[in-house]
Short mmCIF file of C-alpha atoms in Angstrom, two decimals:
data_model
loop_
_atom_site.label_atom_id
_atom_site.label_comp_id
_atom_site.label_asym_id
_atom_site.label_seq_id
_atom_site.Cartn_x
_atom_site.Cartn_y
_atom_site.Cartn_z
CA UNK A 24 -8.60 -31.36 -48.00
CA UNK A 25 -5.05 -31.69 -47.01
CA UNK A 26 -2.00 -30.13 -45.52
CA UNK A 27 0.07 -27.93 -47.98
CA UNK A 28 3.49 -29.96 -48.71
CA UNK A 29 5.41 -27.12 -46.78
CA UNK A 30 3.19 -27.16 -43.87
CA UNK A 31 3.56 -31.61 -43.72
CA UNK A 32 7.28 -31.32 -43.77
CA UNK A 33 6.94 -28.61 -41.01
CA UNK A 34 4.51 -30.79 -39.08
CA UNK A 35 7.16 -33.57 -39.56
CA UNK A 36 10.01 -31.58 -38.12
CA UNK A 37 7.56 -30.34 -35.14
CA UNK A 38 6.76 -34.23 -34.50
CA UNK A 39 10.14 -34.87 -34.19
CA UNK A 40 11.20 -31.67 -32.19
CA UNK A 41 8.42 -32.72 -29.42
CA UNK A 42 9.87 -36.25 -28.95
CA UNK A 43 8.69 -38.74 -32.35
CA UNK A 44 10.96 -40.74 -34.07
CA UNK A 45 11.93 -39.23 -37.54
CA UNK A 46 10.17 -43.03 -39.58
CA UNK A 47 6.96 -42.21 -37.15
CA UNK A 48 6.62 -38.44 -37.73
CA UNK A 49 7.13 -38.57 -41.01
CA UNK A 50 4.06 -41.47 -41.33
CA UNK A 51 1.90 -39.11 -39.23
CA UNK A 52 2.68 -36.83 -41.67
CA UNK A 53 2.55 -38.52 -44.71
CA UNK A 54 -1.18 -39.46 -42.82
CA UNK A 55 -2.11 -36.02 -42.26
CA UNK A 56 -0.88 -34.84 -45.27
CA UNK A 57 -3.57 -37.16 -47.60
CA UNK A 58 -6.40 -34.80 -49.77
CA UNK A 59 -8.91 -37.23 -48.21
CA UNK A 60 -8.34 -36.48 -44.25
CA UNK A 61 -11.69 -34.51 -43.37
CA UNK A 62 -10.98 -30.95 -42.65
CA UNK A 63 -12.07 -30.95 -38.78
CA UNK A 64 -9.60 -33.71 -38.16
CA UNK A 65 -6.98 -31.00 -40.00
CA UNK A 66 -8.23 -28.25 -37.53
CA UNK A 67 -7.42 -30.65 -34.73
CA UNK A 68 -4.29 -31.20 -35.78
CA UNK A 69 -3.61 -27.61 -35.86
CA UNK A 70 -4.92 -26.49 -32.53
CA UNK A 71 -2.79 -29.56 -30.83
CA UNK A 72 -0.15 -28.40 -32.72
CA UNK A 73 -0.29 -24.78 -31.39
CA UNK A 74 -1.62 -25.67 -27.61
CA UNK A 75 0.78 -24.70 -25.63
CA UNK A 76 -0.90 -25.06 -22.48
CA UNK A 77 -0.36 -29.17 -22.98
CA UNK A 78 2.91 -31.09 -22.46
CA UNK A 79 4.44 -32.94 -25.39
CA UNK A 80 3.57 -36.15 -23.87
CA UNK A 81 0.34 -35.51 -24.02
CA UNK A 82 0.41 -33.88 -27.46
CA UNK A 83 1.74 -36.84 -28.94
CA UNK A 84 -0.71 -39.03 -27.18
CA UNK A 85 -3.30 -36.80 -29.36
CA UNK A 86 -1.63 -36.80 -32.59
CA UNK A 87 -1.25 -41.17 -31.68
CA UNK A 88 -4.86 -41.12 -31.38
CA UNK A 89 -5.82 -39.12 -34.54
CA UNK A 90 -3.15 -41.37 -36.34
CA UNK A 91 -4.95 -44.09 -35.52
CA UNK A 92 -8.66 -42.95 -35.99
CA UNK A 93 -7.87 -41.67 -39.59
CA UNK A 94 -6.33 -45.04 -40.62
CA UNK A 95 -9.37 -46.53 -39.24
CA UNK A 96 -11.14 -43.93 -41.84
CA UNK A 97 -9.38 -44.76 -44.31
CA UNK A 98 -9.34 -48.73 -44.04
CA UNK A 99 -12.82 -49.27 -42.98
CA UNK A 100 -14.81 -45.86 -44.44
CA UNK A 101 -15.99 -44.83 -41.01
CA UNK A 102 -16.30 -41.47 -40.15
CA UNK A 103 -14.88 -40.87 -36.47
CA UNK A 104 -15.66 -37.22 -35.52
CA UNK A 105 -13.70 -34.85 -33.66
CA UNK A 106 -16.59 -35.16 -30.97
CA UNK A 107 -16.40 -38.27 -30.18
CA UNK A 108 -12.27 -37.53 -29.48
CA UNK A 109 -13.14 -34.42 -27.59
CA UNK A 110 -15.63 -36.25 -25.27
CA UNK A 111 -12.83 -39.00 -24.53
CA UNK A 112 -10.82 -36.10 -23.12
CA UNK A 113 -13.46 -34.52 -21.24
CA UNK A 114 -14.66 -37.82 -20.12
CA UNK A 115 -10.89 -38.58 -18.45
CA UNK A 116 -9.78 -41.46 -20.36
CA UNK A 117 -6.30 -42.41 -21.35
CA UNK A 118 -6.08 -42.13 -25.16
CA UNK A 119 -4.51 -44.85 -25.62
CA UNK A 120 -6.93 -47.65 -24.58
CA UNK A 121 -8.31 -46.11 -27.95
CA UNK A 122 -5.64 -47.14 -29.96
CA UNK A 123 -5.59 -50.21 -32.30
CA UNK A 124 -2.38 -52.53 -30.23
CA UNK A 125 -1.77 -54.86 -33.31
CA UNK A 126 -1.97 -51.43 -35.47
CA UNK A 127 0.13 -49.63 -33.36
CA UNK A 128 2.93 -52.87 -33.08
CA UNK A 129 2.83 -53.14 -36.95
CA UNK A 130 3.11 -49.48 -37.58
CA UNK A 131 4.59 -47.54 -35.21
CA UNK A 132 6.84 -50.37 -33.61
CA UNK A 133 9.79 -48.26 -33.32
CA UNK A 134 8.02 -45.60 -30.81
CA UNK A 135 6.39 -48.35 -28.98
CA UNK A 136 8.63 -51.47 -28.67
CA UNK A 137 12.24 -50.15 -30.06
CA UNK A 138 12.28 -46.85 -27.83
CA UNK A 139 10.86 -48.41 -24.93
CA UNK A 140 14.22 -50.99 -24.62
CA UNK A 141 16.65 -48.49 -25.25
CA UNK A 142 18.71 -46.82 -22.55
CA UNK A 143 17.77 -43.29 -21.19
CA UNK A 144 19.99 -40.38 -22.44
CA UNK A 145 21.63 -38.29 -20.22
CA UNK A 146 21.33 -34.32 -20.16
CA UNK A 147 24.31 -32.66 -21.32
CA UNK A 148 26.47 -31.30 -18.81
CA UNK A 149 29.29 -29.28 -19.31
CA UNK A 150 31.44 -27.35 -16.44
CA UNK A 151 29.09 -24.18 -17.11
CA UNK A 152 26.50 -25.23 -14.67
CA UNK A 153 24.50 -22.61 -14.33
CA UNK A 154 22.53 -20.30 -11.33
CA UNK A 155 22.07 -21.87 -8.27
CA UNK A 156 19.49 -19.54 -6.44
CA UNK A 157 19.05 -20.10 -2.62
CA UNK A 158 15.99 -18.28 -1.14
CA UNK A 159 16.28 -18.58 2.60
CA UNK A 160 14.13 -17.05 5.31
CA UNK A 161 14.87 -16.13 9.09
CA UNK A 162 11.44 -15.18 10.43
CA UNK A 163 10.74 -17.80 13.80
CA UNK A 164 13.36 -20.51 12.26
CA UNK A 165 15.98 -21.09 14.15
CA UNK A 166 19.03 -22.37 12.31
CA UNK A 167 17.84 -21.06 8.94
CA UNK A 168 21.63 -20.28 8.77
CA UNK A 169 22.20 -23.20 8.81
CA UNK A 170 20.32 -24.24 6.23
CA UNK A 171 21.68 -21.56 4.33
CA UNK A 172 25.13 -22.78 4.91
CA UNK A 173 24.17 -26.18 3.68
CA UNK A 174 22.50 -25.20 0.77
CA UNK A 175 25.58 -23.20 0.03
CA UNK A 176 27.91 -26.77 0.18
CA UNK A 177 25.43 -28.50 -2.04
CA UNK A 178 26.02 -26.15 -4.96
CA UNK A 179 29.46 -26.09 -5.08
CA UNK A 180 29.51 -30.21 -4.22
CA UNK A 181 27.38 -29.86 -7.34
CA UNK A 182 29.90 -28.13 -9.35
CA UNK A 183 28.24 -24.27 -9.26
CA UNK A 184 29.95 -21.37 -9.38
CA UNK A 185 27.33 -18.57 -10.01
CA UNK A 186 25.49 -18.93 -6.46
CA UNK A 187 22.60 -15.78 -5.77
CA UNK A 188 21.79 -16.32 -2.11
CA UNK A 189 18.77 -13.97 -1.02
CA UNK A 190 18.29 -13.34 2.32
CA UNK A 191 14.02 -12.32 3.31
CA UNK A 192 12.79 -11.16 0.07
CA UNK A 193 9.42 -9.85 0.27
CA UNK A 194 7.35 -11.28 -3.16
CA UNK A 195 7.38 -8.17 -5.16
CA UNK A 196 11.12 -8.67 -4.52
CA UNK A 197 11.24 -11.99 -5.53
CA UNK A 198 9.27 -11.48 -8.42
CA UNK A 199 12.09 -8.87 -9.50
CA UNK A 200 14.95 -11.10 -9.07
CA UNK A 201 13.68 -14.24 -11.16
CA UNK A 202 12.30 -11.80 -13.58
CA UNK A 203 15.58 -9.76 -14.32
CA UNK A 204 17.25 -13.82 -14.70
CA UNK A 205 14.53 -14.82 -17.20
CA UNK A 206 15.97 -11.95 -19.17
CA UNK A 207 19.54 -12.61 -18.94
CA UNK A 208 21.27 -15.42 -21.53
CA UNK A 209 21.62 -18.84 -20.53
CA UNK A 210 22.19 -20.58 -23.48
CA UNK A 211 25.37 -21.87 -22.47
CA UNK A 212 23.90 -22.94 -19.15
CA UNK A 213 23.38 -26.69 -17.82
CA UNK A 214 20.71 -26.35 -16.00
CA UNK A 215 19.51 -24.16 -12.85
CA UNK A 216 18.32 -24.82 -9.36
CA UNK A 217 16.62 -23.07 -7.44
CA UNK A 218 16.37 -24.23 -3.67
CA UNK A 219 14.29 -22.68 -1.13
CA UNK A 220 14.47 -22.68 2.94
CA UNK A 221 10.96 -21.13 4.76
CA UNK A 222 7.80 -21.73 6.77
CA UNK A 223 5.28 -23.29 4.51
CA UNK A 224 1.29 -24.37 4.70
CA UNK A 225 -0.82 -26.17 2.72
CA UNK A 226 -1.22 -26.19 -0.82
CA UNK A 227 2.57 -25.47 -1.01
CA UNK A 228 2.42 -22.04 -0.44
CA UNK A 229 5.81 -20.39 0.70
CA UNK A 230 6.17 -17.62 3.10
CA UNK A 231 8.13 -14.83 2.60
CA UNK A 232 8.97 -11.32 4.43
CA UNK A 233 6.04 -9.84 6.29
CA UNK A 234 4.35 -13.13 7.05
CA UNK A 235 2.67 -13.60 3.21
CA UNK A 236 1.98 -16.65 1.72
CA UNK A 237 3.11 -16.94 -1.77
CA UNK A 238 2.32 -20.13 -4.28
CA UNK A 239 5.38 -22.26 -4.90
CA UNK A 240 5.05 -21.68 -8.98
CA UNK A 241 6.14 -18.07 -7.72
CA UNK A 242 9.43 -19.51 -7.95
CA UNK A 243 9.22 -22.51 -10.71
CA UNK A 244 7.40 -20.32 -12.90
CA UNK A 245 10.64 -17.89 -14.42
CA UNK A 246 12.24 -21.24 -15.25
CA UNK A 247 9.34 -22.64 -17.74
CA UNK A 248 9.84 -22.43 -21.24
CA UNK A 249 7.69 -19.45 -21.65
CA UNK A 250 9.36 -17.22 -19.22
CA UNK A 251 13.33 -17.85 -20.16
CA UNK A 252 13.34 -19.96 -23.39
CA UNK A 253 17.28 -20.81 -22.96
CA UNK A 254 16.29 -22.91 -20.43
CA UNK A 255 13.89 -25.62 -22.82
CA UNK A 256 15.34 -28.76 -22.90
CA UNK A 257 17.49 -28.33 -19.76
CA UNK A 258 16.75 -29.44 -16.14
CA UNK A 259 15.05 -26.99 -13.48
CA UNK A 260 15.87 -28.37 -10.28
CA UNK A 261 13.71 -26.81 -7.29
CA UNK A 262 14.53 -28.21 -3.71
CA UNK A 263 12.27 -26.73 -1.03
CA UNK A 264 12.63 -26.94 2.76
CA UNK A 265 9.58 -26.43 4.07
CA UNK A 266 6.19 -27.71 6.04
CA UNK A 267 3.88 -28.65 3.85
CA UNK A 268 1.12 -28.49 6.23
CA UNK A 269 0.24 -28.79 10.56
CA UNK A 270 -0.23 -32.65 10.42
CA UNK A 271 2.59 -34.64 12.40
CA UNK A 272 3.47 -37.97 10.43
CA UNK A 273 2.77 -40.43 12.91
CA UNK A 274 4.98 -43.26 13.90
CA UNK A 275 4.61 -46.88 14.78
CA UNK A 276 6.53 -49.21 16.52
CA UNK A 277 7.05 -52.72 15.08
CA UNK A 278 8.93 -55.65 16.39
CA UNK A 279 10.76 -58.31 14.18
CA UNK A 280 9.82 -61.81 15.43
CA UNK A 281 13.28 -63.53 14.68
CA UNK A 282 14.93 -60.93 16.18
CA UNK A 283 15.69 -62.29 20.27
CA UNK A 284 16.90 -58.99 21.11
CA UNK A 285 13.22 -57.48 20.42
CA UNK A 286 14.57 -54.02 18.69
CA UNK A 287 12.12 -51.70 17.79
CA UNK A 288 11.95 -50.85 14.36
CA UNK A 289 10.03 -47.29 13.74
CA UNK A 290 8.01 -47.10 10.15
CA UNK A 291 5.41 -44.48 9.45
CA UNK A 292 1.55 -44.40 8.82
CA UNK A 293 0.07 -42.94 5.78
CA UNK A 294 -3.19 -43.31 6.46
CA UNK A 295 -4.92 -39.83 7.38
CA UNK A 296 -8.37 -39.81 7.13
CA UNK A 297 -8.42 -35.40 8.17
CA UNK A 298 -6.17 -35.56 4.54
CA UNK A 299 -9.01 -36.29 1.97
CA UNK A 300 -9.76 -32.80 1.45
CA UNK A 301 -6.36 -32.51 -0.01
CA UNK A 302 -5.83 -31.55 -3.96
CA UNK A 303 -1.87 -31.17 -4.54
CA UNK A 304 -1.24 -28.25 -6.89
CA UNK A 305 -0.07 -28.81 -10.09
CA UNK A 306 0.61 -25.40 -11.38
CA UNK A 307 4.42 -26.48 -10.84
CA UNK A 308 4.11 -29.03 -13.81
CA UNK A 309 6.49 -28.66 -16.30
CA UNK A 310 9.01 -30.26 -18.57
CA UNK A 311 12.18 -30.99 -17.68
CA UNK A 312 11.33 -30.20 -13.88
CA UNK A 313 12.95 -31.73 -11.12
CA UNK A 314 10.70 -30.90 -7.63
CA UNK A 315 12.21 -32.28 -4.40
CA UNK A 316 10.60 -31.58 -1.05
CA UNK A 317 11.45 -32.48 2.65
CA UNK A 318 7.38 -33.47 3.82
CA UNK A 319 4.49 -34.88 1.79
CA UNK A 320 2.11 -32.64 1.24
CA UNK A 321 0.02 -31.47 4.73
CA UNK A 322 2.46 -33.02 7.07
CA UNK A 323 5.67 -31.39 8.71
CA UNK A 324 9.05 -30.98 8.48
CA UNK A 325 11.60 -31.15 11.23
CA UNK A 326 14.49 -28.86 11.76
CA UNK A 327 17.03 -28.46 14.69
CA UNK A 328 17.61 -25.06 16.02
CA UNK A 329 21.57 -26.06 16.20
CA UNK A 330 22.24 -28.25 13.03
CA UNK A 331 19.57 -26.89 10.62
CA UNK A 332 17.25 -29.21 8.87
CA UNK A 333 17.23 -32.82 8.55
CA UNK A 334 16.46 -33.37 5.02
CA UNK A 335 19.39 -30.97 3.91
CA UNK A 336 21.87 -32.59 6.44
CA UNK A 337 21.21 -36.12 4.75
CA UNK A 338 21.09 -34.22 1.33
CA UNK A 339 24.51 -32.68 1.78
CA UNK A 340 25.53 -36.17 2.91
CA UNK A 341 24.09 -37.94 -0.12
CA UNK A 342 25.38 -35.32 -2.45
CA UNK A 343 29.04 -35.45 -0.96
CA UNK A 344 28.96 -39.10 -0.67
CA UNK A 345 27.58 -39.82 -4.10
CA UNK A 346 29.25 -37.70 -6.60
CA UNK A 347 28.24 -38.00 -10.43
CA UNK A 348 24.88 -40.13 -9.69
CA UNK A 349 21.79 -39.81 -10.96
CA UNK A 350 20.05 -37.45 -8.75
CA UNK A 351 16.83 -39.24 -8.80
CA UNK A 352 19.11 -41.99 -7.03
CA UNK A 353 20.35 -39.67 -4.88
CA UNK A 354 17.22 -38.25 -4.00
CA UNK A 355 15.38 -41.60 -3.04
CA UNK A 356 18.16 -42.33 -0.60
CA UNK A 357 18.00 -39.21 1.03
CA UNK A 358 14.14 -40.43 1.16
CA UNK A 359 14.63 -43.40 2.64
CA UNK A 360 17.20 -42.48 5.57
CA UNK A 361 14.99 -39.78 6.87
CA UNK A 362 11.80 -41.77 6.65
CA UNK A 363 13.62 -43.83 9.41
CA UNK A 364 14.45 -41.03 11.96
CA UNK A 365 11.87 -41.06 14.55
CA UNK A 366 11.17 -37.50 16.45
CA UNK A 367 9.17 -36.57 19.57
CA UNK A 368 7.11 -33.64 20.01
CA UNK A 369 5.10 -32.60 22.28
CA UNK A 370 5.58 -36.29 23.77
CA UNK A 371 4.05 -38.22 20.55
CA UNK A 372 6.49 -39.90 18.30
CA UNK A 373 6.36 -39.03 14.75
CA UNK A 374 8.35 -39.20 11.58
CA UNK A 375 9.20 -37.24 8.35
CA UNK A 376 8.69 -38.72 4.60
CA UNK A 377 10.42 -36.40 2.04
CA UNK A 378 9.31 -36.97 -1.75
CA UNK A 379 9.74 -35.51 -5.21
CA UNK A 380 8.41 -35.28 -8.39
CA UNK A 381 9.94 -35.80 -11.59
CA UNK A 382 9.09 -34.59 -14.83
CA UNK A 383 12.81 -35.33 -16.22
CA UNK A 384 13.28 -36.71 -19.36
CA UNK A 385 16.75 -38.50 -19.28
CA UNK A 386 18.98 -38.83 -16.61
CA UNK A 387 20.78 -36.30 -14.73
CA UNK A 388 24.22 -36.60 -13.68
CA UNK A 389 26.47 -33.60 -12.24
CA UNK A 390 29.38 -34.92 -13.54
CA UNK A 391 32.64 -33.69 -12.23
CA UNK A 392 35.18 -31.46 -14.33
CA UNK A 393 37.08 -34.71 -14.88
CA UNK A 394 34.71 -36.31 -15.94
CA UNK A 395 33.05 -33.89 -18.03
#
């Protein structure tokens, strides 16, 4: 049994679409396409094909592996069954220790060792940037307006000119407002950020008007590709100030032994046994998602009742300092200046470590009009 000719040149343009070179998706499809492929490796294909509930890397991870096990089946007469693939996914392994390396380098060289050495693409941006929503939240934090006021510099350092700032939405009202954009058109948008200033606990949960805990996805859910489909392809940016948890980062002193002058240098210990409970939440994964946040998960964040928070004042600085870089650049040296600020409470000397998580696929530059 094999693939209609309409449905391999389909498959072909779907290959390429998810992230394949046009020579290797049209091999995979000249593979799948043969009258001898065995028809449960054809329903595999298929149901990869229409899974929406993987990413493309993965997808094409799985369509790398069935590549590799049909030319296998077709070289050597063996018959590999979808079993056996479905119990290396169950069983956790990475699908590509099941790949043939001198089969891969001969065949699919230019996905593998051409790709690879190439430079990264950059995401089109144009002056039309986008929404930049800030979310911000007065309930026991002092200097929220600040961070409010901050926020409101970085998008227009950023080159934004549609800003929505909500002031204490409840989560039905939330809900609402993400719900009504997800419906609007952005096809002529950049990108969007949304960037979000609140009390937060564990498992990144956010807390809104009346004291309730909503998940983070709450937000980064309206920008996936299911909920506003103008937005595939584009970067979501989502910046959140907020505790991640009660733990205080604790800090230790060290001393450089060439130095005569004996100056303390503060650095930070990652080592909490009370943490192994933890399981971050990945609801928030998806493509073309930036996720920056001002504590690692379970630990605090600091914010001054006069100046507003920390992480914003060094990402305004950044930002303003660093115009048109990569903001994954950006973002680790806003990282690295407030993992050095030491604070005190309640007597004990502790520190912050801000982090993100990037699902990006090229690089991200907001370029200025000049430069556009």
């Amino acid at each position: 049994m094999a693939l209609p000719p309409e449905d391999s040149l389909q498959m072909k343009s779907y290959l390429v679409a998810i992230g394949l070179p046009s020579t290797t998706a049209e091999k995979f499809s000249s593979m799948f396409c043969k009258p001898q492929v065995p028809e449960e490796w054809l329903t595999l294909i298929q149901s990869t094909k229409n899974n929406n509930e993987i990413s493309s890397g993965k997808k094409i991870e799985s369509f790398l592996f069935i590549y590799n096990e049909l030319q296998k089946h077709f070289r050597e007469a063996t018959n590999v069954t979808v079993d056996d693939f479905q119990s290396n996914q169950k069983g956790g392994k990475v699908l590509m220790e099941d790949i043939d390396e001198e089969n891969c380098r001969n065949d699919l060289d230019e996905l593998w060792y051409v790709d690879d050495l190439e430079e990264l693409d950059e995401y089109k941006m144009t002056n039309n940037r986008g929404t930049f929503f800030i979310f911000w939240f007065t309930e026991g934090r002092s200097g929220a307006d600040k961070d409010f006021e901050m926020y409101e510099d970085i998008a227009k350092l950023l080159g934004f000119n549609n800003i929505r700032s909500h002031k204490d939405k409840n989560a039905t009202e939330i809900s609402d407002i993400l719900n009504k954009y997800g419906k609007e058109d952005h096809s002529h948008d950049d990108c969007v950020v949304c960037a979000v200033a609140a009390h937060g606990r564990t498992s990144d949960q956010i807390q809104v008007k009346g004291g309730v805990f909503i998940d983070l996805n709450e937000f980064v859910k309206h920008f996936n590709e299911n909920n506003c489909k103008d937005l595939k392809g584009k970067p979501k940016i989502i910046i959140v100030q907020a505790c991640r948890g009660n733990f205080l980062e604790k800090a230790v002193e060290l001393r450089k032994d060439n130095d005569e002058h004996h100056v303390e240098r503060p650095t930070y210990n990652n080592v909490y046994p009370e943490l192994k409970d933890y399981a971050e939440n990945l609801e928030t994964n998806y493509n073309d998602l930036l996720l920056a946040s001002s504590s690692i998960p379970d630990t605090k964040s600091m914010r001054s009742e006069f100046s507003g928070s920390y992480y914003l004042q060094y990402l305004l600085e950044e930002i303003k300092d660093n115009k048109g870089r990569d903001i994954c650049e950006i973002l680790t040296k806003v990282n690295c200046r407030v993992s050095r600020m030491v604070f005190k409470v309640d007597g004990t000397k502790c520190k912050q470590m801000p982090c993100f998580r990037s699902n990006l696929t090229k690089k991200l530059h907001f370029h200025t009009q000049n430069e556009v």
